[in-house]
mmCIF file of C-alpha atoms and ligand atoms in Angstrom:
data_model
loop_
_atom_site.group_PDB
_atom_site.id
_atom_site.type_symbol
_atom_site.label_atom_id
_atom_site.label_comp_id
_atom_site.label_asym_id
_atom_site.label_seq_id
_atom_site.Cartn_x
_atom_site.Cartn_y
_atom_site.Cartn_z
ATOM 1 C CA UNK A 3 29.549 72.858 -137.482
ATOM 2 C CA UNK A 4 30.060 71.480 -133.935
ATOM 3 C CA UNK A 5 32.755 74.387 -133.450
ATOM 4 C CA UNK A 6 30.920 77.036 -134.965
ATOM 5 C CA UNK A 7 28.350 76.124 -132.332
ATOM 6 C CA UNK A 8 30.628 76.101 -129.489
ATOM 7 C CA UNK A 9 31.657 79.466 -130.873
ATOM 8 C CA UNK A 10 28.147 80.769 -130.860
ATOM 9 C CA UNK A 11 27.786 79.956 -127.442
ATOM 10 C CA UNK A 12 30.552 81.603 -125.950
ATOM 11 C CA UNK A 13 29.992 84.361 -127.813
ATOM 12 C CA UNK A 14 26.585 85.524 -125.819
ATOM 13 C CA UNK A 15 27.578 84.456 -122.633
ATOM 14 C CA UNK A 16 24.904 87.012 -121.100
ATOM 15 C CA UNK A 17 22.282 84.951 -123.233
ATOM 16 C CA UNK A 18 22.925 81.267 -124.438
ATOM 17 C CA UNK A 19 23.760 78.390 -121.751
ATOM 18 C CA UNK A 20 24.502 75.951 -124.084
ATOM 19 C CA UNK A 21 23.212 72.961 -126.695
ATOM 20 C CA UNK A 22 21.198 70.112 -126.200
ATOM 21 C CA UNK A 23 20.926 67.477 -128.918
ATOM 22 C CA UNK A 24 19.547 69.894 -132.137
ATOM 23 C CA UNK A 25 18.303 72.700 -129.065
ATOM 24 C CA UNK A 26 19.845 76.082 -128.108
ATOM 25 C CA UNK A 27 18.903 76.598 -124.567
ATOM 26 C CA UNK A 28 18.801 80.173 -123.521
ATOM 27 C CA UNK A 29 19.978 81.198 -120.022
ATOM 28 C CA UNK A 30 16.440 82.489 -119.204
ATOM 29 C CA UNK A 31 15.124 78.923 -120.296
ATOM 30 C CA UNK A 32 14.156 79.692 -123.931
ATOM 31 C CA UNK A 33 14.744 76.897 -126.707
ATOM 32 C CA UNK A 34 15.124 77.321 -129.870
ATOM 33 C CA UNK A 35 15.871 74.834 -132.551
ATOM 34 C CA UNK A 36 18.931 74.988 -134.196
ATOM 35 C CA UNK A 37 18.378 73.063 -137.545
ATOM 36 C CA UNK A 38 22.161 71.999 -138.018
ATOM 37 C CA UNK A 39 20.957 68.351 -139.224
ATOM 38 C CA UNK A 40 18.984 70.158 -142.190
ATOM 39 C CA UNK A 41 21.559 70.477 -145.673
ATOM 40 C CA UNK A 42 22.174 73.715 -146.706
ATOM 41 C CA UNK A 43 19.644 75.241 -148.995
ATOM 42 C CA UNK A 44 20.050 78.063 -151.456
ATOM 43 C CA UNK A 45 21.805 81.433 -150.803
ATOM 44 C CA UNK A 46 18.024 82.984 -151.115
ATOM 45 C CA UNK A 47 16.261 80.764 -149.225
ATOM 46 C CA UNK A 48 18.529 81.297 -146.898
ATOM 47 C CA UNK A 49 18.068 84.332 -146.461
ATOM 48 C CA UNK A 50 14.302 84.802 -145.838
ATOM 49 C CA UNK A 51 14.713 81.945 -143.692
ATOM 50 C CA UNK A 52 17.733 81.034 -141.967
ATOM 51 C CA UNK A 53 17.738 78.335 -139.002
ATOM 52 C CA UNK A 54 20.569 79.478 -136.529
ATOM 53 C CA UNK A 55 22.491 76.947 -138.080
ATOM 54 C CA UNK A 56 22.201 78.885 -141.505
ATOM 55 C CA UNK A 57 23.286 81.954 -139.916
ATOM 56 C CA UNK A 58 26.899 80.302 -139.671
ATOM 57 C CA UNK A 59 26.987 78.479 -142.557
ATOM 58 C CA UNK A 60 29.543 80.767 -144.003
ATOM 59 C CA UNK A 61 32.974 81.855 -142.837
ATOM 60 C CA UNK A 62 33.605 85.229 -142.229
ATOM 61 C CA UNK A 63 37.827 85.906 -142.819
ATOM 62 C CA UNK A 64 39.126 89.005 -140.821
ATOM 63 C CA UNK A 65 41.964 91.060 -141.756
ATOM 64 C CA UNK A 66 42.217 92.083 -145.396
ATOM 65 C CA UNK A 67 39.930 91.397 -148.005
ATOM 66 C CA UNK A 68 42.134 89.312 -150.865
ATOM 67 C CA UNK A 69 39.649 89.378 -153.902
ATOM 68 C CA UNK A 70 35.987 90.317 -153.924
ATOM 69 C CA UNK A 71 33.523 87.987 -152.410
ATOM 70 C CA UNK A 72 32.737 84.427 -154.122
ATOM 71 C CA UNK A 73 29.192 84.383 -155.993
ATOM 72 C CA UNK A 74 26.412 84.600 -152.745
ATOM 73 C CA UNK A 75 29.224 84.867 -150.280
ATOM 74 C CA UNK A 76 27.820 87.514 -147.950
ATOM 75 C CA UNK A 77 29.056 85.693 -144.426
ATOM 76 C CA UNK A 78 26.789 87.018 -141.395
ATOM 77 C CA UNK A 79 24.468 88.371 -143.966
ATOM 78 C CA UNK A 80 22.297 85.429 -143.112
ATOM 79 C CA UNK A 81 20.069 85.677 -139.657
ATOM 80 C CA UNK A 82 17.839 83.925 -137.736
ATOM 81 C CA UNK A 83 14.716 86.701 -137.330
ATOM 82 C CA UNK A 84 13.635 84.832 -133.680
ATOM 83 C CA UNK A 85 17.418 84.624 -132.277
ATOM 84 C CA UNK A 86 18.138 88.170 -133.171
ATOM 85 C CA UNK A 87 14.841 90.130 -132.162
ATOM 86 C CA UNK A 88 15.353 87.862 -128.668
ATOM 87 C CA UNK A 89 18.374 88.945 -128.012
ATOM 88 C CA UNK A 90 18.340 92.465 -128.931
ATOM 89 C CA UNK A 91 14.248 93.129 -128.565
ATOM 90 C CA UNK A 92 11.807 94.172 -130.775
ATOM 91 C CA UNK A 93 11.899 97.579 -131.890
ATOM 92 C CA UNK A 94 8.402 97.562 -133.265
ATOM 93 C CA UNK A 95 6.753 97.082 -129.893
ATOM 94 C CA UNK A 96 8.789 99.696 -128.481
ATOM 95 C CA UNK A 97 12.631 101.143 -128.207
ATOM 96 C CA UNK A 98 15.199 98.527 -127.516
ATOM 97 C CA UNK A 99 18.092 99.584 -124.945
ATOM 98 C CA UNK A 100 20.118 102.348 -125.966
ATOM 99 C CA UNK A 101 22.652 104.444 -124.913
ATOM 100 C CA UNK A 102 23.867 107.532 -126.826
ATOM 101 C CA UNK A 103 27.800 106.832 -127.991
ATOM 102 C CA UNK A 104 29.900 109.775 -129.610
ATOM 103 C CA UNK A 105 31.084 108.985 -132.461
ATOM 104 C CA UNK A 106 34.819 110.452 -133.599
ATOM 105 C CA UNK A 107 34.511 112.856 -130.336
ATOM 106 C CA UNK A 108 38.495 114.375 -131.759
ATOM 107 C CA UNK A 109 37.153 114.622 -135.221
ATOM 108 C CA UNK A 110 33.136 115.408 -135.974
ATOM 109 C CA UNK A 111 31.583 114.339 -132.739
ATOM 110 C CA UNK A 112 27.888 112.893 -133.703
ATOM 111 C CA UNK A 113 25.853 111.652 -130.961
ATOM 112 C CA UNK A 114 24.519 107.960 -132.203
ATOM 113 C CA UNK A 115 22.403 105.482 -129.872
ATOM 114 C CA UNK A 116 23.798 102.123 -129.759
ATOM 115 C CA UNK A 117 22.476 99.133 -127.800
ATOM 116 C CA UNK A 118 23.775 98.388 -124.645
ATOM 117 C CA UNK A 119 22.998 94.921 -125.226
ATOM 118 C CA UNK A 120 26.010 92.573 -125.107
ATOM 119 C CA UNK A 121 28.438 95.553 -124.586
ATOM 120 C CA UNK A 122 27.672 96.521 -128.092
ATOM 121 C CA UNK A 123 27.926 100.190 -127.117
ATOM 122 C CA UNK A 124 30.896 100.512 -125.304
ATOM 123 C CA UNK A 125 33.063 97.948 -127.649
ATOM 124 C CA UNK A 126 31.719 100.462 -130.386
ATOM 125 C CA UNK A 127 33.587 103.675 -128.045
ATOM 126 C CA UNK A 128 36.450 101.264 -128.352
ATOM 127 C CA UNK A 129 36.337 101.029 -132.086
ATOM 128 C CA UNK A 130 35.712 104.821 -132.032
ATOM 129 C CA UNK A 131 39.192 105.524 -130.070
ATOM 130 C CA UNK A 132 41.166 103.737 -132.216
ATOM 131 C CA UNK A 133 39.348 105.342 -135.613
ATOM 132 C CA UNK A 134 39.635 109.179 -133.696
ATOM 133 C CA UNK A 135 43.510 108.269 -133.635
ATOM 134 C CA UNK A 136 44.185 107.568 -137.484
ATOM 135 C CA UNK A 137 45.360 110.416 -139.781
ATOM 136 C CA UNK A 138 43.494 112.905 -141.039
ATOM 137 C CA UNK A 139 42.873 111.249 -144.680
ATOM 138 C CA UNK A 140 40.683 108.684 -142.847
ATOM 139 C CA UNK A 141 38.246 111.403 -142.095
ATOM 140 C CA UNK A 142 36.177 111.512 -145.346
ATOM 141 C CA UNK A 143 35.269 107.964 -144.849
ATOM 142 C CA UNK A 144 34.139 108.190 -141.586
ATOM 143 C CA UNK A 145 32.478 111.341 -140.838
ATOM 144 C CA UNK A 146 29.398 111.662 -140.788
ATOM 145 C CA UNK A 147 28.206 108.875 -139.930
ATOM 146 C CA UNK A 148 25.176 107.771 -142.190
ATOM 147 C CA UNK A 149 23.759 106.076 -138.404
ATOM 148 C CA UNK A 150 22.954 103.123 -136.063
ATOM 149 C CA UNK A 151 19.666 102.630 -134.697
ATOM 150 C CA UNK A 152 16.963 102.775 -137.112
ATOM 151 C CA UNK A 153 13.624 100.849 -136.392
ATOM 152 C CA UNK A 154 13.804 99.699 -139.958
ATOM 153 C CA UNK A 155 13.912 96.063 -142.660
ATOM 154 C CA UNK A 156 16.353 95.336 -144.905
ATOM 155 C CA UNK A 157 15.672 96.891 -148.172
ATOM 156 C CA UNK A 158 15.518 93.504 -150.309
ATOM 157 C CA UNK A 159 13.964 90.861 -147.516
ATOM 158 C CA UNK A 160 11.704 92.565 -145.341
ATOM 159 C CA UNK A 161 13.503 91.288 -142.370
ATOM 160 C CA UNK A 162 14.563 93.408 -139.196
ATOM 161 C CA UNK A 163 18.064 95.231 -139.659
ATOM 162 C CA UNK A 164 21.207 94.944 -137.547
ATOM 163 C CA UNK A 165 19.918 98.588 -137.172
ATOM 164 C CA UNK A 166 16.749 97.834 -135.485
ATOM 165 C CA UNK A 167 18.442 95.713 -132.975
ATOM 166 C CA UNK A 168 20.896 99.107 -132.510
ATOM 167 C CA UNK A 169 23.643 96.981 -133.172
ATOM 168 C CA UNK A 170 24.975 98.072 -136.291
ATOM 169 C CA UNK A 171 26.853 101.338 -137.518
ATOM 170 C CA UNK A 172 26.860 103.007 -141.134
ATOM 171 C CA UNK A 173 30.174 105.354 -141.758
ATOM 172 C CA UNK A 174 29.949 108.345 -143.844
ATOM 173 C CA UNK A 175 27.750 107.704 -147.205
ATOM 174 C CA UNK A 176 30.512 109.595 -149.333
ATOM 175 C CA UNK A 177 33.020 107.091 -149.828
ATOM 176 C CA UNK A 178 30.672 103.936 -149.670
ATOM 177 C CA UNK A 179 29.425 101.473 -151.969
ATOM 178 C CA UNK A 180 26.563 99.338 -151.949
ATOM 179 C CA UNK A 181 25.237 96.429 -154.051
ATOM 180 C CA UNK A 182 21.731 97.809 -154.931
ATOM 181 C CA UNK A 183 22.820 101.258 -156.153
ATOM 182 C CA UNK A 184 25.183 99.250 -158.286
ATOM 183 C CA UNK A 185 22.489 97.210 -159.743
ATOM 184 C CA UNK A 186 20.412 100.155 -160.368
ATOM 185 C CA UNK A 187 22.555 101.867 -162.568
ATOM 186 C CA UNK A 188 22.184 98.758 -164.846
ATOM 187 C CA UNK A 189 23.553 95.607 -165.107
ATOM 188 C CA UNK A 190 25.245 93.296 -162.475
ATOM 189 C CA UNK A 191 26.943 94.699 -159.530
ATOM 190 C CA UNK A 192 30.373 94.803 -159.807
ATOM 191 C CA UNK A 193 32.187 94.659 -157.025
ATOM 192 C CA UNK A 194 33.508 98.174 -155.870
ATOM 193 C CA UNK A 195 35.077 99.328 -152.532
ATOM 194 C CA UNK A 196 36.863 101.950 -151.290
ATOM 195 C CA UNK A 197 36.750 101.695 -147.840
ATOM 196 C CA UNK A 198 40.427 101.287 -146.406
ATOM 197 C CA UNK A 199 41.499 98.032 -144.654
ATOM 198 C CA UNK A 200 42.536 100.044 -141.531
ATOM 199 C CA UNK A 201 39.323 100.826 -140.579
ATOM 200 C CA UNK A 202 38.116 97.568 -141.246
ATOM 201 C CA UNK A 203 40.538 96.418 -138.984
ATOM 202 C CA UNK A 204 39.420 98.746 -135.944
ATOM 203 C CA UNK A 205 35.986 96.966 -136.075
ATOM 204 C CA UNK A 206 37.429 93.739 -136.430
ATOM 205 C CA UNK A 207 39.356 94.219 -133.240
ATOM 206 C CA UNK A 208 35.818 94.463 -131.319
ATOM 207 C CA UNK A 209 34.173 91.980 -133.523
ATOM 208 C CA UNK A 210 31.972 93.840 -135.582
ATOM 209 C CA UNK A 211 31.564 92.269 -139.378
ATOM 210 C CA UNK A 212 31.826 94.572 -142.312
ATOM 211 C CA UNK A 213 29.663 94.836 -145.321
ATOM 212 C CA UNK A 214 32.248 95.025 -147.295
ATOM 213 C CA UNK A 215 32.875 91.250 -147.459
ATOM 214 C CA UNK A 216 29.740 90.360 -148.932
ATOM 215 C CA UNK A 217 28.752 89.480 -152.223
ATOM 216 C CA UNK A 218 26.363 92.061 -151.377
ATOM 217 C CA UNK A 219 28.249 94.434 -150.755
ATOM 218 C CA UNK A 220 27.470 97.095 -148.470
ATOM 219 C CA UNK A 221 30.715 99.203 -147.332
ATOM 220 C CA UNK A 222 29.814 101.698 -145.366
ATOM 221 C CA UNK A 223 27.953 98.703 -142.886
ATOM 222 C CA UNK A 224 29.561 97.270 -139.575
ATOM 223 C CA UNK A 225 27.750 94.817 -137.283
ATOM 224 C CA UNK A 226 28.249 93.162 -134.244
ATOM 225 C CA UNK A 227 28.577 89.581 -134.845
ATOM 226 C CA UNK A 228 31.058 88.012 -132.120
ATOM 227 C CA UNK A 229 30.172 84.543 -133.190
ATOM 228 C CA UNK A 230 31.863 84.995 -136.776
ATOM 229 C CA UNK A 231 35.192 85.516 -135.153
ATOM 230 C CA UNK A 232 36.975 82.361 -134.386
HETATM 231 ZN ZN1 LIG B 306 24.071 99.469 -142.373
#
């Protein structure tokens, strides 16, 4: 743990100065406790309620994905509510920062607003240049984009989105697969994806997580989550 708190650190420069004792002390002053000396509790529990250390209990592995995700392996799929609507704001008592970001300007172009919080937009337009460049059969996975900012909870917690914070993109609906239309059409949710690796790999370059490596799967999803990357 005391790595993947070093890691968390540096990874919000703008926003965390560092740890004292069990305390993450926030550049403007704020502290928040971390919770690493609590044991890990269960995969839901977790999830309605994650300390900041729960949010990096699990190890997110970039590049490609080798075998669908271990029983309750969702990494970054577990947040802290209070570190994430601090950082990002709170879109309920009114818009967070945004800026509008084109996304495949060569291709489709969509305008999509994207936080400008941590850089988020423009390492997105960085992500975007590198998707615009791939062939043509990348297209129909990317285009249009299903969106990014969306004032909205995730459908089975109640908690506030990556989307609400403006941080998080959805590609094109067509090609994606998700864990609760899975379960809907009856039994367990296999694990499905067709997403390819290569555009994983353009998000991974700026740091954004995909959906695709949870146990709840959610492929057309991309975050940014710098602290996941070692
Ligand atoms: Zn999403």
């Amino acid at each position: 743990m005391p790595a993947k708190i070093a890691r968390l650190v540096a990874a919000y420069p703008d926003h965390l100065a560092g740890i004292e004792g069990d305390t993450l002390v926030w550049t403007d002053g704020t502290r928040m406790t971390f919770g690493a000396a609590h044991p890990a509790r269960s995969f839901d529990a977790m999830l309605r309620s994650a300390s900041i250390a729960d949010q990096l209990r699990q190890t997110y592995e970039p590049g490609p994905l080798r075998q669908p995700p271990a029983p309750d392996h969702s990494p970054g799929r577990i947040r802290n509510t209070a570190f994430f609507l601090k950082m990002y704001g709170n879109c309920r008592s009114g818009p967070p920062p945004l800026r509008d970001v084109t996304w495949m300007p060569r291709t489709a172009p969509q305008s999509l607003p994207v936080t400008t919080v941590n850089d988020v937009a423009t390492r997105l337009e960085r992500v975007i240049d590198a998707l615009d460049g791939l062939p043509d059969r990348f297209r129909a996975y990317l285009v249009p984009s299903a969106g990014t900012y969306n004032c909205r909870a995730v459908a089975d917690t109640g908690l506030p989105s990556m989307h609400a914070s403006g941080a998080a993109i959805d590609i094109a609906v067509r090609a994606s697969d998700y864990w609760i239309w899975a379960r809907s059409r009856g039994g367990a949710s296999a694990y499905r994806n067709r997403v390819p690796p290569e555009i994983v790999a353009a998000f991974e370059a700026e740091k954004f997580i995909w959906g695709g490596k949870w146990y709840h799967f959610d492929t057309m999803h991309f975050e940014y989550r710098p602290e996941l990357f070692a």
